[in-house]
PDB file of C-alpha atoms in Angstrom:
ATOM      1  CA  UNK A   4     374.454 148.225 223.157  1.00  0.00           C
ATOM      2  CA  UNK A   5     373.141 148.041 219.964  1.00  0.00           C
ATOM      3  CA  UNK A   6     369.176 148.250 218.462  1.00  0.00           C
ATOM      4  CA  UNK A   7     368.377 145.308 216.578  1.00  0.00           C
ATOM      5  CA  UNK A   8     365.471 145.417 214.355  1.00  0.00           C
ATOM      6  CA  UNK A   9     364.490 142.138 212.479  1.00  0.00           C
ATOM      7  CA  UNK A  10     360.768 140.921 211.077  1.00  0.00           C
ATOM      8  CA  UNK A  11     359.015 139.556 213.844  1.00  0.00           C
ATOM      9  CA  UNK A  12     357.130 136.328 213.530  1.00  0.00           C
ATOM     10  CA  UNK A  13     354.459 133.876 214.443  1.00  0.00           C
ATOM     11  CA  UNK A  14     355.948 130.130 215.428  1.00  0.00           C
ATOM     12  CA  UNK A  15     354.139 127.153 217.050  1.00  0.00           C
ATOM     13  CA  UNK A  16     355.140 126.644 220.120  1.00  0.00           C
ATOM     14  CA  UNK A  17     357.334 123.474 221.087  1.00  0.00           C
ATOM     15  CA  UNK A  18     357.057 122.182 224.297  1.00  0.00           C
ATOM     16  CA  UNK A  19     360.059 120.509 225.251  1.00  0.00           C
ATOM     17  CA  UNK A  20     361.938 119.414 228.398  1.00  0.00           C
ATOM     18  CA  UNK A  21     363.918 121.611 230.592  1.00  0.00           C
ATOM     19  CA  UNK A  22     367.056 120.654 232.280  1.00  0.00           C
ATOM     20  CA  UNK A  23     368.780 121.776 234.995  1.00  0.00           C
ATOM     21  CA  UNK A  24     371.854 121.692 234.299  1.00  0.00           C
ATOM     22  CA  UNK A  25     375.256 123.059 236.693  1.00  0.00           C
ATOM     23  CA  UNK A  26     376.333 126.654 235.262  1.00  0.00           C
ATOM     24  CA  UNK A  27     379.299 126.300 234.151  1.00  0.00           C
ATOM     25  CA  UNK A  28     378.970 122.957 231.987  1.00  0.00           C
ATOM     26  CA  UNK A  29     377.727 125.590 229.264  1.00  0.00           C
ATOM     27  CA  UNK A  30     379.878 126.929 226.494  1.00  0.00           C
ATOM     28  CA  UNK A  31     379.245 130.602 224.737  1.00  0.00           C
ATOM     29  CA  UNK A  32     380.441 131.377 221.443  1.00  0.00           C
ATOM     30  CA  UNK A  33     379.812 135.574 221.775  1.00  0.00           C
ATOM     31  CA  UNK A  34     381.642 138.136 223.941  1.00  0.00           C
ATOM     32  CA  UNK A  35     378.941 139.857 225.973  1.00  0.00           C
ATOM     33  CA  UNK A  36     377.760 143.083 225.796  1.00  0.00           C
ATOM     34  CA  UNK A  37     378.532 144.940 229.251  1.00  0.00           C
ATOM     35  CA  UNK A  38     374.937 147.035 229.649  1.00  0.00           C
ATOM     36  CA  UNK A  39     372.950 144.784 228.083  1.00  0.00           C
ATOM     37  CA  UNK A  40     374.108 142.180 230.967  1.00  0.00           C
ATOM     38  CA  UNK A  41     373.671 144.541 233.879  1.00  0.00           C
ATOM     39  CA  UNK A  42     370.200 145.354 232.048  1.00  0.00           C
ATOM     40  CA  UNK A  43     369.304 141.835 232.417  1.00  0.00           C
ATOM     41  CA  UNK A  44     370.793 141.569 236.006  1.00  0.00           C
ATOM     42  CA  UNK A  45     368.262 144.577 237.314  1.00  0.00           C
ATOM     43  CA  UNK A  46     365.711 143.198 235.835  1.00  0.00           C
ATOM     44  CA  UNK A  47     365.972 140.021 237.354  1.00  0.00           C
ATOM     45  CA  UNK A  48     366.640 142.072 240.480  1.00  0.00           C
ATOM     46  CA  UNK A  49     363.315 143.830 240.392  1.00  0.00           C
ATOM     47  CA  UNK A  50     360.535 141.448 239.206  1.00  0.00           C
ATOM     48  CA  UNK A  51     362.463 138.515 240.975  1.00  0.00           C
ATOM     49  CA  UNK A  52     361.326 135.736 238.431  1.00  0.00           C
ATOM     50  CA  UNK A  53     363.694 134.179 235.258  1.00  0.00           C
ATOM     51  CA  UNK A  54     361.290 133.383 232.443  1.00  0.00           C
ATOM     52  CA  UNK A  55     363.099 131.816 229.497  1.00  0.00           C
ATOM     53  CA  UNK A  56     364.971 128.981 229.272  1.00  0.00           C
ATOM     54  CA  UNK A  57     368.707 128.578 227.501  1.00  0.00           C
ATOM     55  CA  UNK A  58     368.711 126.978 224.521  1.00  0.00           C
ATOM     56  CA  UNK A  59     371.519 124.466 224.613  1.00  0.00           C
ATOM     57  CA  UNK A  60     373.326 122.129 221.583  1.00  0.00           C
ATOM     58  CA  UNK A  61     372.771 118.828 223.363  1.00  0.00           C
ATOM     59  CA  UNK A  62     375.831 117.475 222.259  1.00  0.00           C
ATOM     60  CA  UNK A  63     378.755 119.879 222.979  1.00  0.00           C
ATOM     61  CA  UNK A  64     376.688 122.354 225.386  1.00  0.00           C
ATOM     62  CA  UNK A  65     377.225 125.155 223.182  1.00  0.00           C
ATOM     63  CA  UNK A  66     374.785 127.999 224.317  1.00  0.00           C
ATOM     64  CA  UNK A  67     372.754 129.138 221.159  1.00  0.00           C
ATOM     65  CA  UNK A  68     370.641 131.773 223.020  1.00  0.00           C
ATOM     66  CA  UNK A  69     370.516 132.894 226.080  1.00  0.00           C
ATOM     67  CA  UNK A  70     374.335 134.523 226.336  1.00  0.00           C
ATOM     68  CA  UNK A  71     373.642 137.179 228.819  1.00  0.00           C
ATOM     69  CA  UNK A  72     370.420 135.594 231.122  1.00  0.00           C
ATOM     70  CA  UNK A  73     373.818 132.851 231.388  1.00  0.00           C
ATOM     71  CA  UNK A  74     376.184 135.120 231.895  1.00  0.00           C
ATOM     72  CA  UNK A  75     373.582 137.116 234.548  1.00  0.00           C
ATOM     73  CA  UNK A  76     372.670 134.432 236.534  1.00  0.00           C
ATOM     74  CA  UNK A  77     376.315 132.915 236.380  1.00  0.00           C
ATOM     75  CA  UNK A  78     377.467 136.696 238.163  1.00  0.00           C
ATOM     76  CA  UNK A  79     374.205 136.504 240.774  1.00  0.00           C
ATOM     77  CA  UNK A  80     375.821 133.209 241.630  1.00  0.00           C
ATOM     78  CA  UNK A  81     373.528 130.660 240.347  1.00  0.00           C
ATOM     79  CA  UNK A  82     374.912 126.799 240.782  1.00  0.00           C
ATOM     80  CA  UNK A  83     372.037 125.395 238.114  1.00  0.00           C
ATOM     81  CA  UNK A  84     370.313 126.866 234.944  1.00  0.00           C
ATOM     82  CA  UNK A  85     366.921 125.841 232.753  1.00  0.00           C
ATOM     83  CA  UNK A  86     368.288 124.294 229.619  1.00  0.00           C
ATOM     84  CA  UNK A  87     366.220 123.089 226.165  1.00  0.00           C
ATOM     85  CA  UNK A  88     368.295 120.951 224.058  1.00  0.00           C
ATOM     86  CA  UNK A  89     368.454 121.243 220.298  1.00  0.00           C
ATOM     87  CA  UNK A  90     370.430 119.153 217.731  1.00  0.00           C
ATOM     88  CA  UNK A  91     372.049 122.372 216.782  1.00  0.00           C
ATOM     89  CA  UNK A  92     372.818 120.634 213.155  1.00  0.00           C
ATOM     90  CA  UNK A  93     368.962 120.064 212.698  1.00  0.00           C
ATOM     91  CA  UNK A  94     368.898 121.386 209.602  1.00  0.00           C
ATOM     92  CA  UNK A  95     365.665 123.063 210.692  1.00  0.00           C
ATOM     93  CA  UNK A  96     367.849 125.323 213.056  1.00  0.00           C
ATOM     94  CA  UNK A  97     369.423 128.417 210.655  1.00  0.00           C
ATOM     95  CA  UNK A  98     372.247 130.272 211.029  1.00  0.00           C
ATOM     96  CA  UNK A  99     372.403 133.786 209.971  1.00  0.00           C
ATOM     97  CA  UNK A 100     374.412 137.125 211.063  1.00  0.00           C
ATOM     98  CA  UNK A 101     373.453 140.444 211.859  1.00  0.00           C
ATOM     99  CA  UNK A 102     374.635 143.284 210.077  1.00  0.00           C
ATOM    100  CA  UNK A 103     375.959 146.489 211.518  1.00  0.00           C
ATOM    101  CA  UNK A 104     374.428 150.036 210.148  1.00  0.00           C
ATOM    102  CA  UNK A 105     376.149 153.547 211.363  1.00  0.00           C
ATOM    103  CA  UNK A 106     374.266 156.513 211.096  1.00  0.00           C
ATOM    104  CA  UNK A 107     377.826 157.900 209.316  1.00  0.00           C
ATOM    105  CA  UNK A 108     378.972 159.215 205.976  1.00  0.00           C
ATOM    106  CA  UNK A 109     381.512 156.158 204.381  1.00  0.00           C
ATOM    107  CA  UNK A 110     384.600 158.568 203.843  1.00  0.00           C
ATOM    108  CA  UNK A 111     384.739 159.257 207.764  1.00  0.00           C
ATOM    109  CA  UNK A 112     384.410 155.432 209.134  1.00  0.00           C
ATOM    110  CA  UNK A 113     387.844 154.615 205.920  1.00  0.00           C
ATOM    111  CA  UNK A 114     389.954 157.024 207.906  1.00  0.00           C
ATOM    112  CA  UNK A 115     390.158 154.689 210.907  1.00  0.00           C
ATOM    113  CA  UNK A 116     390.877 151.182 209.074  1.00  0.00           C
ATOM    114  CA  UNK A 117     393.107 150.415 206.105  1.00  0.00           C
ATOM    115  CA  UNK A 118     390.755 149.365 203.280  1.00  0.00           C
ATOM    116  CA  UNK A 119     390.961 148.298 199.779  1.00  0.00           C
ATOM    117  CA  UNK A 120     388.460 149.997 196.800  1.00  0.00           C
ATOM    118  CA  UNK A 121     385.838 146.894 196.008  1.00  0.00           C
ATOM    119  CA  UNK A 122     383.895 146.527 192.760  1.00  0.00           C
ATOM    120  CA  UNK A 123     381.058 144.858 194.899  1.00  0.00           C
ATOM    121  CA  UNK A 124     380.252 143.048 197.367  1.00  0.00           C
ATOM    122  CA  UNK A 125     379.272 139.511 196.696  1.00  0.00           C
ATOM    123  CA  UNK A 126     382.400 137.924 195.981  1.00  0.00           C
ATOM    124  CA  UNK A 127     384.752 139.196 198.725  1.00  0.00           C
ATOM    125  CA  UNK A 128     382.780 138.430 202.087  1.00  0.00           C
ATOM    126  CA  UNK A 129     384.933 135.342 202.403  1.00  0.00           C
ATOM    127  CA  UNK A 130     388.316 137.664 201.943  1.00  0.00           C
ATOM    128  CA  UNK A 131     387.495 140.861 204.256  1.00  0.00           C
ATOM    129  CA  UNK A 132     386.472 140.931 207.542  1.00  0.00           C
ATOM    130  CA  UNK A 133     383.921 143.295 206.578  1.00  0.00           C
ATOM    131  CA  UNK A 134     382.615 145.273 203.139  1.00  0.00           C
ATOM    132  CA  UNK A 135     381.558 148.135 204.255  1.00  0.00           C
ATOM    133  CA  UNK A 136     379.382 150.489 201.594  1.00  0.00           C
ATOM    134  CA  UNK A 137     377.273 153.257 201.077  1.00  0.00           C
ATOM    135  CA  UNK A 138     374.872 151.712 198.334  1.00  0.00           C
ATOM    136  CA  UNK A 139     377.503 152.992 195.649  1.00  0.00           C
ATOM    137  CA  UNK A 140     381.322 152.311 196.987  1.00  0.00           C
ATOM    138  CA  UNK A 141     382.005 149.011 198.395  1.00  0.00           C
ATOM    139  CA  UNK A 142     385.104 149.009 200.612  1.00  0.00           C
ATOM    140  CA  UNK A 143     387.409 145.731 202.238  1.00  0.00           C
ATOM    141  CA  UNK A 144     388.407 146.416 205.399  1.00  0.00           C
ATOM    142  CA  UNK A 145     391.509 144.569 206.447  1.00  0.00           C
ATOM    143  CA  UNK A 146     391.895 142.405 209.471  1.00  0.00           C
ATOM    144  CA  UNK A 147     391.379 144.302 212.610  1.00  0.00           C
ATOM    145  CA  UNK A 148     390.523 141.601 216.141  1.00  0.00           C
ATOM    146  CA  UNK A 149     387.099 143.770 216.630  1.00  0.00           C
ATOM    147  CA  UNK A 150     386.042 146.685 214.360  1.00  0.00           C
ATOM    148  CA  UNK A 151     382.619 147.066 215.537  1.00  0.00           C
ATOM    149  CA  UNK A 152     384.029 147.835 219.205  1.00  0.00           C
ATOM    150  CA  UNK A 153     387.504 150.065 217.787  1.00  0.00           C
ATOM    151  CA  UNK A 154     384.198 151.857 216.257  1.00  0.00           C
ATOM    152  CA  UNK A 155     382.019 151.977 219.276  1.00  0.00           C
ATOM    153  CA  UNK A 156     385.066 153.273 221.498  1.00  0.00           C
ATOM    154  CA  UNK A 157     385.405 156.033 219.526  1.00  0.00           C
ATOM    155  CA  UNK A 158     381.237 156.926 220.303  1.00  0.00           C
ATOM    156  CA  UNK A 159     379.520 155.327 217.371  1.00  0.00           C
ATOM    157  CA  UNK A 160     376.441 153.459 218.036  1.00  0.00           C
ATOM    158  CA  UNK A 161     375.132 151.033 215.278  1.00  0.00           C
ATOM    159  CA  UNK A 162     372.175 149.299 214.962  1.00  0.00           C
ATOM    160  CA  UNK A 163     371.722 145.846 213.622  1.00  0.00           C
ATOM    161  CA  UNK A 164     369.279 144.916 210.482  1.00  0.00           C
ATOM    162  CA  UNK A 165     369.047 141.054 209.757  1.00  0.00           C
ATOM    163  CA  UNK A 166     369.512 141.129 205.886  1.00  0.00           C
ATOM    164  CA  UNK A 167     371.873 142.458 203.845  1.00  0.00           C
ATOM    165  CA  UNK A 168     368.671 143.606 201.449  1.00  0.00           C
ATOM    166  CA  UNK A 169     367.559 145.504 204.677  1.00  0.00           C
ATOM    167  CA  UNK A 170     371.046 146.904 205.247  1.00  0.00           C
ATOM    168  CA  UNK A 171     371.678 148.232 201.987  1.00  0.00           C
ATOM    169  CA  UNK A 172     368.211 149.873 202.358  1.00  0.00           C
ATOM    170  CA  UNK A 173     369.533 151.839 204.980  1.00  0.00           C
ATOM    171  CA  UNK A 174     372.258 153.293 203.115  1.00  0.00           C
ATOM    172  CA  UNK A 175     369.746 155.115 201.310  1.00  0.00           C
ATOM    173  CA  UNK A 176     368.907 157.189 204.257  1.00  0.00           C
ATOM    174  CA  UNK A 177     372.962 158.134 204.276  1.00  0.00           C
ATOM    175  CA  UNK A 178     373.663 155.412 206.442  1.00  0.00           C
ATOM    176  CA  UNK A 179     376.973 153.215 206.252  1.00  0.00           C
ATOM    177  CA  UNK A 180     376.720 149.418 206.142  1.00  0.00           C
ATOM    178  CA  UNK A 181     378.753 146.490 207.277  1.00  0.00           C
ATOM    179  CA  UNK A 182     378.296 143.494 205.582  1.00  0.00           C
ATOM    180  CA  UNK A 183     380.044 139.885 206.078  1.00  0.00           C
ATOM    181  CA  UNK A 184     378.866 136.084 205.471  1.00  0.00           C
ATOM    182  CA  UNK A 185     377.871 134.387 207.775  1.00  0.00           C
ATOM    183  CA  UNK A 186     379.732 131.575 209.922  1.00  0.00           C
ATOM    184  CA  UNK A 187     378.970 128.068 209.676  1.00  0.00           C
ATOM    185  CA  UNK A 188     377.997 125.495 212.412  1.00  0.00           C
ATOM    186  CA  UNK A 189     380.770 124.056 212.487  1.00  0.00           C
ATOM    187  CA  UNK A 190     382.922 127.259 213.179  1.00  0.00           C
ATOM    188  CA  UNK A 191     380.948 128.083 216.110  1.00  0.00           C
ATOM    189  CA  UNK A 192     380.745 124.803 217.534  1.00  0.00           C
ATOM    190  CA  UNK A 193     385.156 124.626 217.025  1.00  0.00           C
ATOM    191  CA  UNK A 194     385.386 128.127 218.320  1.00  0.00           C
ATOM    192  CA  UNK A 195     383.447 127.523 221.683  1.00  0.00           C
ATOM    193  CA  UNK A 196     385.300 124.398 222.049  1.00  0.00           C
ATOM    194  CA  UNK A 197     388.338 126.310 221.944  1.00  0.00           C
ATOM    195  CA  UNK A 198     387.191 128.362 224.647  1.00  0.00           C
ATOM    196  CA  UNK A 199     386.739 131.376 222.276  1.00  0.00           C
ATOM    197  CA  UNK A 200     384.194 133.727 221.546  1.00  0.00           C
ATOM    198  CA  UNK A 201     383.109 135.856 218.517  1.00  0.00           C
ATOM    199  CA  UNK A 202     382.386 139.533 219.083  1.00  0.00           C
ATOM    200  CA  UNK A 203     378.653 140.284 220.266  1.00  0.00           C
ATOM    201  CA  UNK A 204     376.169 139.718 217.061  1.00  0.00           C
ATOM    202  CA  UNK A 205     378.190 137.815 214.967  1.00  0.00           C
ATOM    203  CA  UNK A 206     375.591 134.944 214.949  1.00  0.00           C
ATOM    204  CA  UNK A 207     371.522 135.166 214.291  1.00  0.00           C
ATOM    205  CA  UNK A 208     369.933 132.197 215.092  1.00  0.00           C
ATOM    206  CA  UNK A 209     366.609 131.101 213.657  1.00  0.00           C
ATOM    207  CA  UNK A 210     364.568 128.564 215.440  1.00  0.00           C
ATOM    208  CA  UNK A 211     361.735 126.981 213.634  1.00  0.00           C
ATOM    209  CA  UNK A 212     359.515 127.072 217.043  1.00  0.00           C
ATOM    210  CA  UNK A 213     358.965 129.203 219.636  1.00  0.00           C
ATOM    211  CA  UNK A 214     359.487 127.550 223.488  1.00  0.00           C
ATOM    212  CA  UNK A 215     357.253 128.072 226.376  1.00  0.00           C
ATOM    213  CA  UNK A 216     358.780 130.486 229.538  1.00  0.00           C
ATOM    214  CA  UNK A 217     359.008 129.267 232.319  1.00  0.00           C
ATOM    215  CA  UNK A 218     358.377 131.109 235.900  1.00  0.00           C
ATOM    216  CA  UNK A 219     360.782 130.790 238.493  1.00  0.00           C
ATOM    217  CA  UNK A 220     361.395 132.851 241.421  1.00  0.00           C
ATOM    218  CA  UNK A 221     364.989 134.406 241.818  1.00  0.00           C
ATOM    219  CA  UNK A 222     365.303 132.812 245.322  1.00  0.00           C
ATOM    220  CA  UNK A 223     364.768 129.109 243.537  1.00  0.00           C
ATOM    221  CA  UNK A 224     367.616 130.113 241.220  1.00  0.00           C
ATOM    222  CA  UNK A 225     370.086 131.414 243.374  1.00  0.00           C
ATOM    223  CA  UNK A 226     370.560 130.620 247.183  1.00  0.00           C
TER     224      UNK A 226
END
């Protein structure tokens, strides 16, 4: 499971409506991370109370956050689940990526993945999968169906920075970075539909409010 470390900030809080909706009308979009589910599931086992609502696209019932408390209370056999809908193309609502930072020297990470010598970075996130760098060699890295987990399987961990400013900083410390652009709307929306998912972290998404928790006892949520 990998750290992610983004700015925190302040938001107004929103108070919206919460549906309860059945289980499995929702859609994800993101693979799930194995630990960080069973993290959630002991929790949940141990203070007995779910908190924080999904937050749902209204119109296709795309899950936007909430993958694994889904996914959790889906596998404690839960029949209904809190929902906030969102206009997911609110313009208000962002959509952003995480970036992937190994604590690893460049020329080790090429020797797993065939890659192509870069003059930068800007102008090939559309062609690569991912530009990896360490703040003075840019590298493509060619197609490969998940090279963050090929990478983890072989006992990397990475963390996850929420600019590529922030990841390049990194690289200063000897650090390698992954950069890529970031999807659009539309992409995830198609991809869902599809009964697809992206690998974990692939989307960041920015909400312009914060939403209140809620306070439910396990035994309301699953019987």
């Amino acid at each position: 499971m990998g750290v992610e470390k983004a700015k925190l900030e302040e938001k107004p809080l929103r108070i919206m409506r919460i549906h309860f909706i059945d289980i499995d009308m929702l859609k994800p979009h993101e693979a799930l991370d194995p630990l960080e589910l069973e993290l959630f599931i002991k929790s949940m086992n141990e203070k007995g109370v779910f908190y924080k609502p999904m937050l749902v696209d209204k119109n296709s019932f795309v899950i936007l956050d909430g993958h694994h408390r889904w996914a959790a209370l889906k596998k404690m056999g839960a029949k209904k689940i809190p929902c906030i809908f969102l206009d997911y193309f609110d313009e208000e609502i962002k959509l952003y990526t995480w970036y992937p930072v190994l604590n690893e020297k460049l020329e080790k990470i090429l020797k797993f993945f065939n890659h192509k010598s870069l003059s930068g970075y800007e102008k090939y996130l559309e062609k690569y999968s991912f530009v990896i760098t360490d703040g003075k060699k840019y590298y493509g890295l060619k197609d490969r169906k998940d090279i963050i987990r090929y990478i983890e399987k072989k006992g990397y961990n990475f963390e996850y920075v929420d600019t590529i400013e922030t990841a390049l900083k990194e690289t200063r410390n000897g650090k390698t970075a992954f950069l890529r652009r970031s999807l659009t709307k539309k992409e995830v929306i198609e991809k869902a539909s599809r009964n697809e998912v992206f690998s974990p972290k692939t989307t960041r998404h920015w909400f312009p409010y914060k939403y209140p928790y809620l306070y439910i006892k396990k035994e309301e949520m699953i019987s």
